[in-house]
Amino acid sequence: MQQARFDVSSVHDHIIRIRHRYLNDVTGRILDHGCGQGVCSRYFLHEGFDVYGAEIAADALSALIEGVDESGLQPENFKLLQEGDTALPFPENYFSAVVSNQVLYFIEGRKAIDATIREFARTLQSGGKLVCTVMAEENYFFTEYGVPPVPKRGMVDVKMTGRVKGDYRLYRFSDEADVRAAFELAGLVVDDLGYFDFKLLDVSCAKHYIVLARKVG
């Protein structure tokens, strides 16, 4: 497996930076929450982790499993979640780390998002680390393509046009404090809360929050 397969064209550079700066002292089992077709899963396998995954899109998970012979991932480690089911099919204190990259805001409603974060905490070992990214409140999905009236907080219907087309229903956190509170209410200690921005020439703001947290006790 060649390192070139995991450049920023396949794995976002913030994931690589987080792995080497925040997860640098972590080994063992890692959960790729919302693993999709396994881009991050393959990267973490290459980095020496025992990789597990959870995904709600059956076609994406099927594509991942079809490619396991080439990637080296273990198909039995990857689970299909049912629509609306926030429970993770893994034991308590199981993972050294959980990574949920651009997933939480697709979950329907704050109650379900909070329940999912509690599941992250439940499945993490004591001292285990959590990495989550979520869209910021001023992300152009909300400010430019949200269907009026766009709430300051809560579910937003998004109708994308132009270069990226599609209809979405996404959760909008009100601000940085609102994001932090969601993780602290689950009993996690937030080590850092920053952001990255995919801003391009034709995009005003594609800002996402990065949450780095850990389980204590």
Short mmCIF file of C-alpha atoms in Angstrom, two decimals:
data_model
loop_
_atom_site.label_atom_id
_atom_site.label_comp_id
_atom_site.label_asym_id
_atom_site.label_seq_id
_atom_site.Cartn_x
_atom_site.Cartn_y
_atom_site.Cartn_z
CA MET A 1 0.00 0.00 0.00
CA GLN A 2 1.58 3.27 -1.14
CA GLN A 3 1.48 6.53 0.81
CA ALA A 4 0.59 8.37 -2.42
CA ARG A 5 -2.88 6.89 -2.25
CA PHE A 6 -3.60 9.03 0.81
CA ASP A 7 -2.82 12.57 -0.34
CA VAL A 8 -5.29 15.42 0.06
CA SER A 9 -7.13 14.43 -3.10
CA SER A 10 -8.40 11.35 -1.27
CA VAL A 11 -8.14 12.10 2.45
CA HIS A 12 -8.74 15.71 3.50
CA ASP A 13 -5.59 17.28 4.87
CA HIS A 14 -7.25 18.18 8.19
CA ILE A 15 -7.69 14.44 8.87
CA ILE A 16 -4.01 13.78 8.22
CA ARG A 17 -2.99 16.71 10.44
CA ILE A 18 -5.31 15.59 13.25
CA ARG A 19 -4.00 12.03 13.06
CA HIS A 20 -0.40 13.21 13.51
CA ARG A 21 -1.05 16.00 16.02
CA TYR A 22 -3.98 14.79 18.13
CA LEU A 23 -4.17 11.05 17.55
CA ASN A 24 -0.39 10.69 17.49
CA ASP A 25 -0.38 8.78 20.80
CA VAL A 26 -3.38 6.58 19.97
CA THR A 27 -3.24 2.93 18.89
CA GLY A 28 -5.72 0.07 18.66
CA ARG A 29 -9.35 0.16 17.54
CA ILE A 30 -10.72 3.23 15.77
CA LEU A 31 -14.28 3.86 14.58
CA ASP A 32 -14.83 5.64 11.27
CA HIS A 33 -18.35 6.96 11.86
CA GLY A 34 -20.05 7.59 8.54
CA CYS A 35 -17.31 5.65 6.77
CA GLY A 36 -18.87 5.93 3.30
CA GLN A 37 -16.82 4.01 0.75
CA GLY A 38 -13.88 3.83 3.12
CA VAL A 39 -11.47 6.60 2.12
CA CYS A 40 -10.66 7.50 5.75
CA SER A 41 -10.89 3.86 6.82
CA ARG A 42 -8.16 2.87 4.37
CA TYR A 43 -6.01 5.76 5.53
CA PHE A 44 -6.33 4.76 9.21
CA LEU A 45 -5.59 1.13 8.35
CA HIS A 46 -2.41 2.30 6.63
CA GLU A 47 -1.59 4.23 9.81
CA GLY A 48 -1.68 1.00 11.83
CA PHE A 49 -5.15 1.15 13.41
CA ASP A 50 -7.61 -1.72 13.77
CA VAL A 51 -10.40 -0.04 11.79
CA TYR A 52 -14.15 -0.32 12.31
CA GLY A 53 -16.90 1.56 10.55
CA ALA A 54 -20.56 2.52 10.70
CA GLU A 55 -22.56 3.81 7.74
CA ILE A 56 -26.22 4.51 6.95
CA ALA A 57 -25.91 4.38 3.14
CA ALA A 58 -26.13 0.75 2.06
CA ASP A 59 -24.68 1.38 -1.41
CA ALA A 60 -21.61 3.13 0.01
CA LEU A 61 -21.00 0.35 2.52
CA SER A 62 -21.41 -2.28 -0.20
CA ALA A 63 -18.76 -0.51 -2.27
CA LEU A 64 -16.41 -0.50 0.72
CA ILE A 65 -16.93 -4.21 1.41
CA GLU A 66 -16.47 -5.12 -2.26
CA GLY A 67 -13.03 -3.54 -2.12
CA VAL A 68 -11.78 -5.06 1.13
CA ASP A 69 -9.57 -7.65 -0.58
CA GLU A 70 -7.50 -4.86 -2.11
CA SER A 71 -7.58 -2.56 0.92
CA GLY A 72 -7.02 -5.10 3.70
CA LEU A 73 -10.02 -3.88 5.73
CA GLN A 74 -12.02 -6.52 7.61
CA PRO A 75 -15.64 -6.61 6.32
CA GLU A 76 -17.05 -7.90 9.62
CA ASN A 77 -15.86 -4.69 11.30
CA PHE A 78 -18.21 -2.51 9.25
CA LYS A 79 -21.85 -2.16 10.23
CA LEU A 80 -24.89 -0.77 8.43
CA LEU A 81 -26.98 1.60 10.56
CA GLN A 82 -30.71 1.92 10.09
CA GLU A 83 -32.39 5.25 9.38
CA GLY A 84 -33.10 7.04 12.67
CA ASP A 85 -31.12 4.57 14.79
CA THR A 86 -28.60 6.43 16.94
CA ALA A 87 -27.28 3.35 18.77
CA LEU A 88 -23.87 2.09 17.68
CA PRO A 89 -23.58 -1.72 17.43
CA PHE A 90 -20.36 -1.89 19.42
CA PRO A 91 -19.59 -2.62 23.11
CA GLU A 92 -18.87 -0.07 25.80
CA ASN A 93 -15.27 1.09 26.20
CA TYR A 94 -14.33 -0.49 22.88
CA PHE A 95 -12.49 2.14 20.86
CA SER A 96 -9.29 4.06 21.39
CA ALA A 97 -10.60 6.73 19.03
CA VAL A 98 -13.74 7.72 17.13
CA VAL A 99 -13.66 9.91 14.02
CA SER A 100 -16.87 11.42 12.62
CA ASN A 101 -15.94 13.61 9.68
CA GLN A 102 -18.73 15.73 8.18
CA VAL A 103 -21.48 13.41 9.35
CA LEU A 104 -23.32 14.76 12.41
CA TYR A 105 -25.14 17.56 10.58
CA PHE A 106 -26.89 15.01 8.36
CA ILE A 107 -28.60 13.49 11.42
CA GLU A 108 -32.23 14.56 11.80
CA GLY A 109 -32.59 16.84 14.81
CA ARG A 110 -30.65 17.82 17.90
CA LYS A 111 -32.08 15.03 20.04
CA ALA A 112 -30.66 12.40 17.69
CA ILE A 113 -27.35 14.25 17.35
CA ASP A 114 -26.98 14.40 21.14
CA ALA A 115 -27.81 10.69 21.40
CA THR A 116 -25.15 9.90 18.79
CA ILE A 117 -22.51 11.87 20.69
CA ARG A 118 -23.45 9.99 23.86
CA GLU A 119 -22.86 6.77 21.91
CA PHE A 120 -19.41 8.02 20.98
CA ALA A 121 -18.71 8.53 24.67
CA ARG A 122 -20.15 5.12 25.59
CA THR A 123 -18.01 3.22 23.09
CA LEU A 124 -14.79 5.10 23.85
CA GLN A 125 -12.29 3.71 26.32
CA SER A 126 -11.26 5.87 29.25
CA GLY A 127 -8.82 8.36 27.78
CA GLY A 128 -10.09 7.62 24.28
CA LYS A 129 -10.20 10.48 21.80
CA LEU A 130 -12.99 11.81 19.60
CA VAL A 131 -12.64 13.84 16.41
CA CYS A 132 -15.76 15.42 14.93
CA THR A 133 -16.33 18.01 12.22
CA VAL A 134 -19.61 19.85 11.64
CA MET A 135 -20.73 22.71 9.38
CA ALA A 136 -20.49 26.14 10.93
CA GLU A 137 -23.50 28.43 11.13
CA GLU A 138 -22.27 30.76 8.36
CA ASN A 139 -21.44 27.95 5.92
CA TYR A 140 -22.71 28.86 2.45
CA PHE A 141 -25.00 25.81 2.45
CA PHE A 142 -27.06 27.73 5.03
CA THR A 143 -26.47 31.37 4.12
CA GLU A 144 -26.78 31.11 0.35
CA TYR A 145 -28.78 27.96 -0.33
CA GLY A 146 -30.95 27.50 2.77
CA VAL A 147 -34.65 27.54 1.95
CA PRO A 148 -36.28 30.53 3.74
CA PRO A 149 -37.06 30.98 6.49
CA VAL A 150 -33.65 29.67 7.58
CA PRO A 151 -33.54 29.11 11.36
CA LYS A 152 -30.59 30.28 13.44
CA ARG A 153 -30.49 26.79 14.94
CA GLY A 154 -32.01 23.50 13.89
CA MET A 155 -32.83 21.64 10.68
CA VAL A 156 -32.41 23.57 7.44
CA ASP A 157 -33.72 22.54 4.03
CA VAL A 158 -30.97 23.24 1.51
CA LYS A 159 -31.44 23.44 -2.23
CA MET A 160 -28.08 23.63 -3.99
CA THR A 161 -27.74 25.03 -7.50
CA GLY A 162 -24.85 25.82 -9.82
CA ARG A 163 -21.58 23.87 -9.57
CA VAL A 164 -22.89 21.59 -6.82
CA LYS A 165 -26.51 20.55 -7.18
CA GLY A 166 -28.73 18.68 -4.76
CA ASP A 167 -31.34 18.90 -2.04
CA TYR A 168 -30.25 18.37 1.55
CA ARG A 169 -31.65 18.59 5.05
CA LEU A 170 -28.90 19.64 7.46
CA TYR A 171 -28.60 20.61 11.11
CA ARG A 172 -27.34 24.12 11.86
CA PHE A 173 -25.60 24.77 15.18
CA SER A 174 -26.12 28.35 16.33
CA ASP A 175 -22.46 29.10 17.15
CA GLU A 176 -19.22 27.73 18.55
CA ALA A 177 -20.58 27.63 22.10
CA ASP A 178 -23.53 25.55 20.93
CA VAL A 179 -21.16 23.04 19.32
CA ARG A 180 -19.01 22.81 22.45
CA ALA A 181 -22.04 22.30 24.68
CA ALA A 182 -23.21 19.30 22.65
CA PHE A 183 -20.02 17.41 23.48
CA GLU A 184 -19.65 18.55 27.06
CA LEU A 185 -23.24 17.51 27.83
CA ALA A 186 -22.24 14.00 26.76
CA GLY A 187 -19.58 14.03 29.48
CA LEU A 188 -16.63 14.59 27.15
CA VAL A 189 -13.76 16.98 27.77
CA VAL A 190 -13.19 19.27 24.80
CA ASP A 191 -9.44 19.69 24.30
CA ASP A 192 -9.78 22.04 21.36
CA LEU A 193 -12.42 23.53 19.09
CA GLY A 194 -11.23 25.21 15.91
CA TYR A 195 -12.24 25.29 12.28
CA PHE A 196 -11.19 24.69 8.70
CA ASP A 197 -12.58 26.37 5.61
CA PHE A 198 -12.93 24.86 2.15
CA LYS A 199 -13.34 28.38 0.77
CA LEU A 200 -12.80 28.56 -3.00
CA LEU A 201 -13.09 31.35 -5.54
CA ASP A 202 -16.82 30.76 -5.97
CA VAL A 203 -17.66 30.01 -2.35
CA SER A 204 -18.08 32.70 0.32
CA CYS A 205 -17.64 30.43 3.35
CA ALA A 206 -17.37 26.67 3.64
CA LYS A 207 -16.32 26.80 7.29
CA HIS A 208 -16.57 23.68 9.47
CA TYR A 209 -15.85 23.34 13.17
CA ILE A 210 -13.32 20.76 14.33
CA VAL A 211 -13.99 19.27 17.77
CA LEU A 212 -11.19 17.39 19.53
CA ALA A 213 -12.43 15.74 22.70
CA ARG A 214 -11.68 12.87 25.02
CA LYS A 215 -13.36 10.61 27.51
CA VAL A 216 -12.27 10.90 31.12
CA GLY A 217 -13.11 8.22 33.65
#
